[in-house]
Amino acid sequence: MSNNQAADFSNIEYVFLDRDGVLNRNPCDGRFVTCWKEFQGLPGVEEAIAVLNRSRRKVIVVTNQRAVALGLLSPEELDQLHDRLRERLAAKGAHLDAIYVCPHDVGECNCRKPLTGLFEQAFIDFPGSQPSNSVMIGDSLRDIEAGTRLGMRTVLITGFLDAGTPDAHRAARLAQARVLSLLDFVQRYLGSEGQSFEHGGA
Ligand SMILES: [Mg+2]
Ligand SMILES: [Zn+2]
């Protein structure tokens, strides 16, 4: 717990989020979210993102969607699903600044987490963003490994994780903080109003 208490996220300006298991319920083992009715939003997500938006942090989704490579949904269908997600968030005054998708199968690219291509693209697209002012929040070892490789701070969402697996133990050790949900992170580490980050500090 000691590194959990020591973690400081107050100067974070860019919040990278995994999708499945962070914004929506993880599908059961080996299954995928292939349409909107399978996209089951998790509690508190809209509220948490709205707080991040109001604190002027950028909120960026980085998601592996191997289902595209497997032909379970087309890139267009995935875009439509993300349009619905954006509509749901907008209804609660929340928005995502970007969504980066790896649609590839394992071993085909440099962007499938735990590889870092999606993050590297975001660091190009958002001038001023860099590992030192960014955090990666995810629910799996590959999220935490990707962030760690880049030198980002990382947060593991444990609310829906099978805590007994070796990967879960490894992820919990690697991450700077462990929380139950995205809202739990925002409330515990950024305060209820998200505490605007300090411009030009240090
Ligand atoms: Mg996930
Ligand atoms: Zn990829």
PDB file of C-alpha atoms and ligand atoms in Angstrom:
ATOM      1  CA  MET A   1       0.000   0.000   0.000  1.00  0.00           C
ATOM      2  CA  SER A   2       2.936   2.369   0.522  1.00  0.00           C
ATOM      3  CA  ASN A   3       3.395   3.291  -3.121  1.00  0.00           C
ATOM      4  CA  ASN A   4      -0.379   3.682  -3.353  1.00  0.00           C
ATOM      5  CA  GLN A   5      -0.303   6.419  -0.713  1.00  0.00           C
ATOM      6  CA  ALA A   6       2.764   8.107  -2.168  1.00  0.00           C
ATOM      7  CA  ALA A   7       1.316   8.417  -5.651  1.00  0.00           C
ATOM      8  CA  ASP A   8       0.795  12.018  -6.722  1.00  0.00           C
ATOM      9  CA  PHE A   9      -1.339  12.746  -9.763  1.00  0.00           C
ATOM     10  CA  SER A  10      -1.923  16.460  -9.193  1.00  0.00           C
ATOM     11  CA  ASN A  11       0.154  17.597 -12.193  1.00  0.00           C
ATOM     12  CA  ILE A  12      -1.453  15.154 -14.618  1.00  0.00           C
ATOM     13  CA  GLU A  13      -2.752  16.927 -17.737  1.00  0.00           C
ATOM     14  CA  TYR A  14      -3.459  13.940 -20.010  1.00  0.00           C
ATOM     15  CA  VAL A  15      -5.567  11.032 -18.809  1.00  0.00           C
ATOM     16  CA  PHE A  16      -5.297   7.948 -21.002  1.00  0.00           C
ATOM     17  CA  LEU A  17      -8.067   5.398 -20.516  1.00  0.00           C
ATOM     18  CA  ASP A  18      -8.455   1.836 -21.593  1.00  0.00           C
ATOM     19  CA  ARG A  19     -12.024   1.193 -22.799  1.00  0.00           C
ATOM     20  CA  ASP A  20     -13.284  -2.283 -21.863  1.00  0.00           C
ATOM     21  CA  GLY A  21     -13.217  -2.689 -18.089  1.00  0.00           C
ATOM     22  CA  VAL A  22     -12.839   1.053 -17.543  1.00  0.00           C
ATOM     23  CA  LEU A  23     -15.704   2.730 -19.427  1.00  0.00           C
ATOM     24  CA  ASN A  24     -17.829  -0.368 -19.966  1.00  0.00           C
ATOM     25  CA  ARG A  25     -18.144  -3.804 -18.475  1.00  0.00           C
ATOM     26  CA  ASN A  26     -15.551  -6.265 -19.728  1.00  0.00           C
ATOM     27  CA  PRO A  27     -17.105  -8.958 -21.861  1.00  0.00           C
ATOM     28  CA  CYS A  28     -16.627 -12.483 -20.559  1.00  0.00           C
ATOM     29  CA  ASP A  29     -13.441 -14.380 -21.417  1.00  0.00           C
ATOM     30  CA  GLY A  30     -12.679 -14.571 -25.094  1.00  0.00           C
ATOM     31  CA  ARG A  31     -15.699 -12.480 -26.088  1.00  0.00           C
ATOM     32  CA  PHE A  32     -15.874  -9.000 -27.570  1.00  0.00           C
ATOM     33  CA  VAL A  33     -18.139  -5.999 -27.593  1.00  0.00           C
ATOM     34  CA  THR A  34     -19.395  -6.058 -31.185  1.00  0.00           C
ATOM     35  CA  CYS A  35     -22.452  -3.785 -31.005  1.00  0.00           C
ATOM     36  CA  TRP A  36     -23.995  -1.060 -28.866  1.00  0.00           C
ATOM     37  CA  LYS A  37     -26.309  -3.371 -26.961  1.00  0.00           C
ATOM     38  CA  GLU A  38     -23.261  -5.253 -25.708  1.00  0.00           C
ATOM     39  CA  PHE A  39     -21.710  -2.005 -24.506  1.00  0.00           C
ATOM     40  CA  GLN A  40     -22.664  -1.906 -20.829  1.00  0.00           C
ATOM     41  CA  GLY A  41     -21.468   1.330 -19.280  1.00  0.00           C
ATOM     42  CA  LEU A  42     -19.924   1.179 -15.827  1.00  0.00           C
ATOM     43  CA  PRO A  43     -21.292   3.310 -12.981  1.00  0.00           C
ATOM     44  CA  GLY A  44     -19.869   6.797 -12.478  1.00  0.00           C
ATOM     45  CA  VAL A  45     -17.982   6.963 -15.780  1.00  0.00           C
ATOM     46  CA  GLU A  46     -19.814   9.985 -17.207  1.00  0.00           C
ATOM     47  CA  GLU A  47     -19.472  11.856 -13.921  1.00  0.00           C
ATOM     48  CA  ALA A  48     -15.755  11.052 -13.645  1.00  0.00           C
ATOM     49  CA  ILE A  49     -15.029  12.172 -17.226  1.00  0.00           C
ATOM     50  CA  ALA A  50     -17.050  15.360 -16.739  1.00  0.00           C
ATOM     51  CA  VAL A  51     -14.915  16.191 -13.690  1.00  0.00           C
ATOM     52  CA  LEU A  52     -11.751  15.570 -15.721  1.00  0.00           C
ATOM     53  CA  ASN A  53     -13.103  17.763 -18.523  1.00  0.00           C
ATOM     54  CA  ARG A  54     -13.899  20.593 -16.102  1.00  0.00           C
ATOM     55  CA  SER A  55     -10.397  20.397 -14.656  1.00  0.00           C
ATOM     56  CA  ARG A  56      -9.148  21.028 -18.226  1.00  0.00           C
ATOM     57  CA  ARG A  57      -7.365  17.727 -18.485  1.00  0.00           C
ATOM     58  CA  LYS A  58      -7.465  15.918 -21.814  1.00  0.00           C
ATOM     59  CA  VAL A  59      -9.181  12.532 -21.780  1.00  0.00           C
ATOM     60  CA  ILE A  60      -7.886  10.074 -24.378  1.00  0.00           C
ATOM     61  CA  VAL A  61      -9.050   6.492 -24.925  1.00  0.00           C
ATOM     62  CA  VAL A  62      -6.500   3.912 -26.103  1.00  0.00           C
ATOM     63  CA  THR A  63      -8.109   0.572 -26.874  1.00  0.00           C
ATOM     64  CA  ASN A  64      -7.169  -2.791 -28.354  1.00  0.00           C
ATOM     65  CA  GLN A  65     -10.047  -3.948 -30.561  1.00  0.00           C
ATOM     66  CA  ARG A  66      -8.885  -7.231 -32.011  1.00  0.00           C
ATOM     67  CA  ALA A  67     -12.518  -7.983 -32.864  1.00  0.00           C
ATOM     68  CA  VAL A  68     -11.982  -5.867 -35.988  1.00  0.00           C
ATOM     69  CA  ALA A  69      -9.108  -8.097 -37.142  1.00  0.00           C
ATOM     70  CA  LEU A  70     -11.283 -11.130 -36.466  1.00  0.00           C
ATOM     71  CA  GLY A  71     -14.057  -9.712 -38.644  1.00  0.00           C
ATOM     72  CA  LEU A  72     -16.544  -9.521 -35.775  1.00  0.00           C
ATOM     73  CA  LEU A  73     -17.258  -5.891 -36.525  1.00  0.00           C
ATOM     74  CA  SER A  74     -16.087  -3.499 -39.226  1.00  0.00           C
ATOM     75  CA  PRO A  75     -14.076  -0.338 -38.597  1.00  0.00           C
ATOM     76  CA  GLU A  76     -17.219   1.616 -39.545  1.00  0.00           C
ATOM     77  CA  GLU A  77     -19.319  -0.278 -37.002  1.00  0.00           C
ATOM     78  CA  LEU A  78     -16.692   0.405 -34.352  1.00  0.00           C
ATOM     79  CA  ASP A  79     -16.789   4.122 -35.226  1.00  0.00           C
ATOM     80  CA  GLN A  80     -20.585   4.056 -34.921  1.00  0.00           C
ATOM     81  CA  LEU A  81     -20.325   2.409 -31.517  1.00  0.00           C
ATOM     82  CA  HIS A  82     -17.927   5.130 -30.416  1.00  0.00           C
ATOM     83  CA  ASP A  83     -20.312   7.786 -31.769  1.00  0.00           C
ATOM     84  CA  ARG A  84     -23.004   6.330 -29.495  1.00  0.00           C
ATOM     85  CA  LEU A  85     -20.564   6.411 -26.591  1.00  0.00           C
ATOM     86  CA  ARG A  86     -19.811  10.073 -27.279  1.00  0.00           C
ATOM     87  CA  GLU A  87     -23.554  10.829 -27.381  1.00  0.00           C
ATOM     88  CA  ARG A  88     -24.080   9.124 -24.039  1.00  0.00           C
ATOM     89  CA  LEU A  89     -21.243  11.104 -22.505  1.00  0.00           C
ATOM     90  CA  ALA A  90     -22.430  14.380 -24.039  1.00  0.00           C
ATOM     91  CA  ALA A  91     -25.831  13.905 -22.415  1.00  0.00           C
ATOM     92  CA  LYS A  92     -24.019  14.107 -19.069  1.00  0.00           C
ATOM     93  CA  GLY A  93     -21.772  17.020 -20.047  1.00  0.00           C
ATOM     94  CA  ALA A  94     -18.717  14.841 -20.664  1.00  0.00           C
ATOM     95  CA  HIS A  95     -16.530  14.306 -23.699  1.00  0.00           C
ATOM     96  CA  LEU A  96     -13.506  12.364 -24.905  1.00  0.00           C
ATOM     97  CA  ASP A  97     -10.744  14.379 -26.555  1.00  0.00           C
ATOM     98  CA  ALA A  98      -9.670  11.431 -28.706  1.00  0.00           C
ATOM     99  CA  ILE A  99     -10.093   7.706 -29.206  1.00  0.00           C
ATOM    100  CA  TYR A 100      -7.159   5.685 -30.535  1.00  0.00           C
ATOM    101  CA  VAL A 101      -7.902   2.124 -31.634  1.00  0.00           C
ATOM    102  CA  CYS A 102      -5.632  -0.815 -32.412  1.00  0.00           C
ATOM    103  CA  PRO A 103      -7.781  -2.951 -34.756  1.00  0.00           C
ATOM    104  CA  HIS A 104      -5.036  -5.498 -35.358  1.00  0.00           C
ATOM    105  CA  ASP A 105      -4.490  -9.070 -34.291  1.00  0.00           C
ATOM    106  CA  VAL A 106      -1.694 -10.141 -31.954  1.00  0.00           C
ATOM    107  CA  GLY A 107       1.795  -9.663 -33.418  1.00  0.00           C
ATOM    108  CA  GLU A 108       0.712  -7.611 -36.454  1.00  0.00           C
ATOM    109  CA  CYS A 109       1.551  -4.085 -35.428  1.00  0.00           C
ATOM    110  CA  ASN A 110       3.316  -1.768 -33.032  1.00  0.00           C
ATOM    111  CA  CYS A 111       0.139  -0.353 -31.520  1.00  0.00           C
ATOM    112  CA  ARG A 112      -1.526  -3.259 -29.734  1.00  0.00           C
ATOM    113  CA  LYS A 113      -0.988  -2.699 -25.997  1.00  0.00           C
ATOM    114  CA  PRO A 114       1.361  -3.507 -24.287  1.00  0.00           C
ATOM    115  CA  LEU A 115       3.115  -1.989 -27.317  1.00  0.00           C
ATOM    116  CA  THR A 116       3.080   1.769 -27.318  1.00  0.00           C
ATOM    117  CA  GLY A 117       2.122   2.944 -30.824  1.00  0.00           C
ATOM    118  CA  LEU A 118      -1.253   4.409 -29.820  1.00  0.00           C
ATOM    119  CA  PHE A 119       0.354   6.509 -27.095  1.00  0.00           C
ATOM    120  CA  GLU A 120       3.162   7.657 -29.367  1.00  0.00           C
ATOM    121  CA  GLN A 121       0.595   8.862 -31.899  1.00  0.00           C
ATOM    122  CA  ALA A 122      -1.278  10.738 -29.158  1.00  0.00           C
ATOM    123  CA  PHE A 123       1.935  12.379 -27.955  1.00  0.00           C
ATOM    124  CA  ILE A 124       2.417  13.648 -31.532  1.00  0.00           C
ATOM    125  CA  ASP A 125      -1.211  14.780 -31.919  1.00  0.00           C
ATOM    126  CA  PHE A 126      -1.399  16.624 -28.592  1.00  0.00           C
ATOM    127  CA  PRO A 127       1.481  19.097 -28.387  1.00  0.00           C
ATOM    128  CA  GLY A 128       2.590  19.419 -24.790  1.00  0.00           C
ATOM    129  CA  SER A 129       1.612  15.885 -23.911  1.00  0.00           C
ATOM    130  CA  GLN A 130       4.383  13.630 -22.713  1.00  0.00           C
ATOM    131  CA  PRO A 131       4.756  10.664 -20.377  1.00  0.00           C
ATOM    132  CA  SER A 132       5.661  12.890 -17.424  1.00  0.00           C
ATOM    133  CA  ASN A 133       2.318  14.726 -17.459  1.00  0.00           C
ATOM    134  CA  SER A 134       0.198  11.710 -18.388  1.00  0.00           C
ATOM    135  CA  VAL A 135      -1.387   8.772 -16.619  1.00  0.00           C
ATOM    136  CA  MET A 136      -2.591   5.465 -18.031  1.00  0.00           C
ATOM    137  CA  ILE A 137      -5.653   3.977 -16.348  1.00  0.00           C
ATOM    138  CA  GLY A 138      -6.567   0.412 -17.247  1.00  0.00           C
ATOM    139  CA  ASP A 139      -7.829  -2.870 -15.914  1.00  0.00           C
ATOM    140  CA  SER A 140      -5.269  -5.274 -17.342  1.00  0.00           C
ATOM    141  CA  LEU A 141      -1.560  -5.995 -17.205  1.00  0.00           C
ATOM    142  CA  ARG A 142      -1.074  -4.906 -20.824  1.00  0.00           C
ATOM    143  CA  ASP A 143      -2.389  -1.426 -20.002  1.00  0.00           C
ATOM    144  CA  ILE A 144      -0.060  -1.073 -17.049  1.00  0.00           C
ATOM    145  CA  GLU A 145       2.903  -2.467 -19.020  1.00  0.00           C
ATOM    146  CA  ALA A 146       2.324  -0.063 -21.907  1.00  0.00           C
ATOM    147  CA  GLY A 147       2.261   2.950 -19.604  1.00  0.00           C
ATOM    148  CA  THR A 148       5.255   1.701 -17.657  1.00  0.00           C
ATOM    149  CA  ARG A 149       7.323   1.215 -20.834  1.00  0.00           C
ATOM    150  CA  LEU A 150       6.803   4.874 -21.650  1.00  0.00           C
ATOM    151  CA  GLY A 151       7.539   6.078 -18.124  1.00  0.00           C
ATOM    152  CA  MET A 152       3.958   7.188 -17.507  1.00  0.00           C
ATOM    153  CA  ARG A 153       2.304   6.849 -14.154  1.00  0.00           C
ATOM    154  CA  THR A 154      -0.227   4.018 -14.171  1.00  0.00           C
ATOM    155  CA  VAL A 155      -3.424   3.193 -12.313  1.00  0.00           C
ATOM    156  CA  LEU A 156      -5.007  -0.242 -12.139  1.00  0.00           C
ATOM    157  CA  ILE A 157      -8.761  -0.553 -11.899  1.00  0.00           C
ATOM    158  CA  THR A 158      -9.341  -3.644  -9.810  1.00  0.00           C
ATOM    159  CA  GLY A 159     -13.096  -3.537  -9.412  1.00  0.00           C
ATOM    160  CA  PHE A 160     -13.750  -6.227 -12.001  1.00  0.00           C
ATOM    161  CA  LEU A 161     -10.386  -7.946 -12.115  1.00  0.00           C
ATOM    162  CA  ASP A 162      -9.862 -11.567 -11.211  1.00  0.00           C
ATOM    163  CA  ALA A 163      -7.396 -10.697  -8.474  1.00  0.00           C
ATOM    164  CA  GLY A 164      -6.080 -14.249  -8.156  1.00  0.00           C
ATOM    165  CA  THR A 165      -4.321 -14.463 -11.512  1.00  0.00           C
ATOM    166  CA  PRO A 166      -0.543 -13.972 -11.919  1.00  0.00           C
ATOM    167  CA  ASP A 167      -1.172 -11.149 -14.412  1.00  0.00           C
ATOM    168  CA  ALA A 168      -3.377  -9.376 -11.893  1.00  0.00           C
ATOM    169  CA  HIS A 169      -0.699  -9.617  -9.213  1.00  0.00           C
ATOM    170  CA  ARG A 170       1.907  -8.324 -11.612  1.00  0.00           C
ATOM    171  CA  ALA A 171      -0.294  -5.428 -12.718  1.00  0.00           C
ATOM    172  CA  ALA A 172      -1.067  -4.511  -9.110  1.00  0.00           C
ATOM    173  CA  ARG A 173       2.652  -4.425  -8.256  1.00  0.00           C
ATOM    174  CA  LEU A 174       3.591  -2.348 -11.301  1.00  0.00           C
ATOM    175  CA  ALA A 175       0.879   0.298 -11.008  1.00  0.00           C
ATOM    176  CA  GLN A 176       1.332   3.394  -8.843  1.00  0.00           C
ATOM    177  CA  ALA A 177      -2.246   3.166  -7.610  1.00  0.00           C
ATOM    178  CA  ARG A 178      -5.092   0.686  -7.436  1.00  0.00           C
ATOM    179  CA  VAL A 179      -8.681   1.864  -7.501  1.00  0.00           C
ATOM    180  CA  LEU A 180     -12.126   0.325  -7.812  1.00  0.00           C
ATOM    181  CA  SER A 181     -13.316   2.466 -10.713  1.00  0.00           C
ATOM    182  CA  LEU A 182     -12.543   5.576 -12.758  1.00  0.00           C
ATOM    183  CA  LEU A 183     -14.730   7.637 -10.427  1.00  0.00           C
ATOM    184  CA  ASP A 184     -12.869   6.202  -7.439  1.00  0.00           C
ATOM    185  CA  PHE A 185      -9.597   7.425  -8.986  1.00  0.00           C
ATOM    186  CA  VAL A 186     -10.917  10.921  -9.630  1.00  0.00           C
ATOM    187  CA  GLN A 187     -12.362  11.249  -6.133  1.00  0.00           C
ATOM    188  CA  ARG A 188      -9.371   9.822  -4.278  1.00  0.00           C
ATOM    189  CA  TYR A 189      -6.539  11.396  -6.215  1.00  0.00           C
ATOM    190  CA  LEU A 190      -7.901  14.513  -7.863  1.00  0.00           C
ATOM    191  CA  GLY A 191     -10.509  15.600  -5.315  1.00  0.00           C
ATOM    192  CA  SER A 192     -14.215  15.804  -5.965  1.00  0.00           C
ATOM    193  CA  GLU A 193     -13.835  18.760  -8.330  1.00  0.00           C
ATOM    194  CA  GLY A 194     -10.846  17.289 -10.087  1.00  0.00           C
ATOM    195  CA  GLN A 195      -8.462  20.015  -8.827  1.00  0.00           C
ATOM    196  CA  SER A 196      -7.248  21.775 -11.932  1.00  0.00           C
ATOM    197  CA  PHE A 197      -3.644  20.920 -12.666  1.00  0.00           C
ATOM    198  CA  GLU A 198      -1.044  23.649 -12.119  1.00  0.00           C
ATOM    199  CA  HIS A 199      -0.047  25.443 -15.310  1.00  0.00           C
ATOM    200  CA  GLY A 200       3.658  26.045 -15.692  1.00  0.00           C
ATOM    201  CA  GLY A 201       4.449  24.597 -12.302  1.00  0.00           C
ATOM    202  CA  ALA A 202       7.876  23.329 -11.269  1.00  0.00           C
TER     203      ALA A 202
HETATM  204 MG    MG B   1      -9.548  -3.523 -20.473  1.00  0.00          MG
HETATM  205 ZN    ZN B   2      -2.321  -2.308 -33.803  1.00  0.00          ZN
END
